[in-house]
């Protein structure tokens, strides 16, 4: 950056000499910071012919320090390479990851094989169970058919018995041509439906029947439900 110092703010003829001066300050934002001097400016006189300061550390010690530093750098590089290889092995694409993936795949295939074997075993058991169930179902159906046939035979026999009973009762029916005779017979022989029962369960039929005049061997006992079977 150059700062031109002009002797006057007015226009000056071209023959007038201008003064130029290098400014070694640089403006950065609102701060003005020092800047290095240009490359064409020589070394300062105060720094000319001055030897750099000499180290007071013995040469053997400097060599020992350099050797220790070299060993340190070599070991750190080896450690860095070891950690990098370990990271590569343990990564998704590393050797350890590939071995683990291969082992997992082998276990998966083994599990699939065991699952298939177990499915075959279960299928065999299912076939045997269905066969046994079918045989048991056939026996059960045959027994149910036999029981149904027996019950149907008993039912038809009971129906036939009831029909025969009703037919027998129908034989005793009063026909139309015998209706007047039946009426006359009923009027001539009235039926008394009144009856009495004593404490012992004897029945005395008729309104005018005297229980004391009936012989004990002629007593009629009330029929029980158990006597019918």
mmCIF file of C-alpha atoms in Angstrom, residues 51-193:
data_model
loop_
_atom_site.group_PDB
_atom_site.id
_atom_site.type_symbol
_atom_site.label_atom_id
_atom_site.label_comp_id
_atom_site.label_asym_id
_atom_site.label_seq_id
_atom_site.Cartn_x
_atom_site.Cartn_y
_atom_site.Cartn_z
ATOM 1 C CA UNK A 51 25.915 -14.820 14.440
ATOM 2 C CA UNK A 52 22.939 -16.861 15.631
ATOM 3 C CA UNK A 53 23.080 -17.914 19.279
ATOM 4 C CA UNK A 54 24.912 -21.173 19.893
ATOM 5 C CA UNK A 55 23.362 -24.008 21.877
ATOM 6 C CA UNK A 56 25.029 -24.839 25.169
ATOM 7 C CA UNK A 57 23.734 -28.443 25.089
ATOM 8 C CA UNK A 58 26.542 -30.959 24.503
ATOM 9 C CA UNK A 59 26.670 -32.674 21.136
ATOM 10 C CA UNK A 60 26.302 -36.164 22.659
ATOM 11 C CA UNK A 61 23.176 -35.089 24.444
ATOM 12 C CA UNK A 62 21.752 -33.541 21.260
ATOM 13 C CA UNK A 63 22.416 -36.779 19.377
ATOM 14 C CA UNK A 64 20.777 -38.753 22.189
ATOM 15 C CA UNK A 65 17.732 -36.467 22.077
ATOM 16 C CA UNK A 66 17.514 -36.864 18.295
ATOM 17 C CA UNK A 67 17.770 -40.659 18.652
ATOM 18 C CA UNK A 68 15.015 -40.696 21.292
ATOM 19 C CA UNK A 69 12.849 -38.528 19.095
ATOM 20 C CA UNK A 70 13.412 -40.845 16.131
ATOM 21 C CA UNK A 71 12.479 -43.884 18.268
ATOM 22 C CA UNK A 72 9.418 -42.082 19.549
ATOM 23 C CA UNK A 73 8.299 -41.233 16.025
ATOM 24 C CA UNK A 74 8.957 -44.814 14.855
ATOM 25 C CA UNK A 75 6.929 -46.283 17.733
ATOM 26 C CA UNK A 76 4.106 -43.823 17.284
ATOM 27 C CA UNK A 77 3.986 -44.654 13.582
ATOM 28 C CA UNK A 78 3.873 -48.398 14.389
ATOM 29 C CA UNK A 79 1.104 -47.794 16.936
ATOM 30 C CA UNK A 80 -0.780 -45.720 14.399
ATOM 31 C CA UNK A 81 -0.496 -48.485 11.788
ATOM 32 C CA UNK A 82 -1.606 -51.115 14.355
ATOM 33 C CA UNK A 83 -4.673 -49.080 15.320
ATOM 34 C CA UNK A 84 -5.494 -48.430 11.681
ATOM 35 C CA UNK A 85 -5.264 -52.169 10.835
ATOM 36 C CA UNK A 86 -7.381 -53.035 13.870
ATOM 37 C CA UNK A 87 -9.966 -50.469 12.819
ATOM 38 C CA UNK A 88 -9.995 -51.898 9.288
ATOM 39 C CA UNK A 89 -10.431 -55.442 10.657
ATOM 40 C CA UNK A 90 -13.283 -54.424 12.938
ATOM 41 C CA UNK A 91 -15.036 -52.305 10.329
ATOM 42 C CA UNK A 92 -17.933 -53.544 8.176
ATOM 43 C CA UNK A 93 -15.598 -54.451 5.319
ATOM 44 C CA UNK A 94 -12.686 -55.662 7.451
ATOM 45 C CA UNK A 95 -11.373 -59.180 7.903
ATOM 46 C CA UNK A 96 -12.962 -59.665 11.313
ATOM 47 C CA UNK A 97 -16.295 -58.448 9.991
ATOM 48 C CA UNK A 98 -16.073 -60.826 7.036
ATOM 49 C CA UNK A 99 -15.229 -63.755 9.349
ATOM 50 C CA UNK A 100 -18.122 -62.833 11.657
ATOM 51 C CA UNK A 101 -20.464 -62.509 8.660
ATOM 52 C CA UNK A 102 -19.342 -65.900 7.330
ATOM 53 C CA UNK A 103 -19.859 -67.492 10.758
ATOM 54 C CA UNK A 104 -23.279 -65.892 11.060
ATOM 55 C CA UNK A 105 -24.217 -67.154 7.591
ATOM 56 C CA UNK A 106 -23.102 -70.692 8.518
ATOM 57 C CA UNK A 107 -25.180 -70.551 11.703
ATOM 58 C CA UNK A 108 -28.127 -69.247 9.689
ATOM 59 C CA UNK A 109 -27.852 -72.097 7.185
ATOM 60 C CA UNK A 110 -27.565 -74.592 10.053
ATOM 61 C CA UNK A 111 -30.685 -73.134 11.659
ATOM 62 C CA UNK A 112 -32.525 -73.373 8.340
ATOM 63 C CA UNK A 113 -31.503 -77.028 8.024
ATOM 64 C CA UNK A 114 -32.659 -77.763 11.603
ATOM 65 C CA UNK A 115 -35.919 -75.960 10.899
ATOM 66 C CA UNK A 116 -36.501 -78.020 7.759
ATOM 67 C CA UNK A 117 -35.770 -81.258 9.655
ATOM 68 C CA UNK A 118 -38.141 -80.232 12.431
ATOM 69 C CA UNK A 119 -40.822 -79.359 9.869
ATOM 70 C CA UNK A 120 -40.446 -82.793 8.265
ATOM 71 C CA UNK A 121 -40.693 -84.473 11.684
ATOM 72 C CA UNK A 122 -43.798 -82.444 12.568
ATOM 73 C CA UNK A 123 -45.304 -83.280 9.159
ATOM 74 C CA UNK A 124 -44.789 -87.014 9.783
ATOM 75 C CA UNK A 125 -46.375 -86.701 13.219
ATOM 76 C CA UNK A 126 -49.260 -84.756 11.704
ATOM 77 C CA UNK A 127 -49.871 -87.454 9.065
ATOM 78 C CA UNK A 128 -49.865 -90.179 11.746
ATOM 79 C CA UNK A 129 -52.157 -88.128 13.980
ATOM 80 C CA UNK A 130 -54.604 -87.439 11.157
ATOM 81 C CA UNK A 131 -54.619 -91.144 10.270
ATOM 82 C CA UNK A 132 -55.394 -92.091 13.881
ATOM 83 C CA UNK A 133 -58.047 -89.400 14.113
ATOM 84 C CA UNK A 134 -59.631 -90.640 10.865
ATOM 85 C CA UNK A 135 -59.725 -94.209 12.186
ATOM 86 C CA UNK A 136 -61.184 -93.057 15.516
ATOM 87 C CA UNK A 137 -63.724 -90.914 13.638
ATOM 88 C CA UNK A 138 -64.800 -93.932 11.558
ATOM 89 C CA UNK A 139 -65.275 -96.014 14.719
ATOM 90 C CA UNK A 140 -67.214 -93.194 16.357
ATOM 91 C CA UNK A 141 -69.436 -92.703 13.299
ATOM 92 C CA UNK A 142 -70.084 -96.458 13.086
ATOM 93 C CA UNK A 143 -71.017 -96.549 16.781
ATOM 94 C CA UNK A 144 -73.260 -93.497 16.393
ATOM 95 C CA UNK A 145 -74.969 -95.126 13.389
ATOM 96 C CA UNK A 146 -75.439 -98.338 15.340
ATOM 97 C CA UNK A 147 -76.853 -96.437 18.321
ATOM 98 C CA UNK A 148 -79.106 -94.439 16.013
ATOM 99 C CA UNK A 149 -80.379 -97.591 14.316
ATOM 100 C CA UNK A 150 -81.033 -99.193 17.703
ATOM 101 C CA UNK A 151 -82.826 -96.102 19.005
ATOM 102 C CA UNK A 152 -84.793 -95.835 15.761
ATOM 103 C CA UNK A 153 -85.785 -99.503 16.030
ATOM 104 C CA UNK A 154 -86.912 -98.948 19.629
ATOM 105 C CA UNK A 155 -88.831 -95.840 18.591
ATOM 106 C CA UNK A 156 -90.566 -97.631 15.742
ATOM 107 C CA UNK A 157 -91.408 -100.518 18.091
ATOM 108 C CA UNK A 158 -92.872 -98.061 20.606
ATOM 109 C CA UNK A 159 -94.841 -96.403 17.808
ATOM 110 C CA UNK A 160 -96.146 -99.769 16.626
ATOM 111 C CA UNK A 161 -97.119 -100.676 20.189
ATOM 112 C CA UNK A 162 -98.916 -97.367 20.605
ATOM 113 C CA UNK A 163 -100.690 -97.859 17.276
ATOM 114 C CA UNK A 164 -101.776 -101.363 18.287
ATOM 115 C CA UNK A 165 -102.971 -100.011 21.624
ATOM 116 C CA UNK A 166 -105.013 -97.316 19.925
ATOM 117 C CA UNK A 167 -106.357 -99.853 17.458
ATOM 118 C CA UNK A 168 -107.458 -102.023 20.354
ATOM 119 C CA UNK A 169 -109.109 -99.027 21.967
ATOM 120 C CA UNK A 170 -110.770 -98.166 18.689
ATOM 121 C CA UNK A 171 -112.312 -101.631 18.626
ATOM 122 C CA UNK A 172 -114.184 -100.709 21.820
ATOM 123 C CA UNK A 173 -115.559 -97.487 20.367
ATOM 124 C CA UNK A 174 -119.297 -96.892 20.171
ATOM 125 C CA UNK A 175 -120.508 -97.181 16.633
ATOM 126 C CA UNK A 176 -123.247 -94.979 15.183
ATOM 127 C CA UNK A 177 -125.759 -97.779 14.899
ATOM 128 C CA UNK A 178 -125.123 -98.756 18.576
ATOM 129 C CA UNK A 179 -125.310 -95.200 19.937
ATOM 130 C CA UNK A 180 -128.917 -95.411 21.226
ATOM 131 C CA UNK A 181 -128.295 -98.770 22.865
ATOM 132 C CA UNK A 182 -125.144 -97.437 24.568
ATOM 133 C CA UNK A 183 -127.110 -94.449 25.889
ATOM 134 C CA UNK A 184 -129.818 -96.674 27.306
ATOM 135 C CA UNK A 185 -127.211 -98.956 28.924
ATOM 136 C CA UNK A 186 -125.432 -95.959 30.501
ATOM 137 C CA UNK A 187 -128.685 -94.597 31.867
ATOM 138 C CA UNK A 188 -129.605 -97.984 33.232
ATOM 139 C CA UNK A 189 -126.185 -98.510 34.859
ATOM 140 C CA UNK A 190 -124.955 -95.142 36.177
ATOM 141 C CA UNK A 191 -121.246 -95.004 37.140
ATOM 142 C CA UNK A 192 -120.299 -93.294 40.358
ATOM 143 C CA UNK A 193 -116.845 -91.648 40.014
#
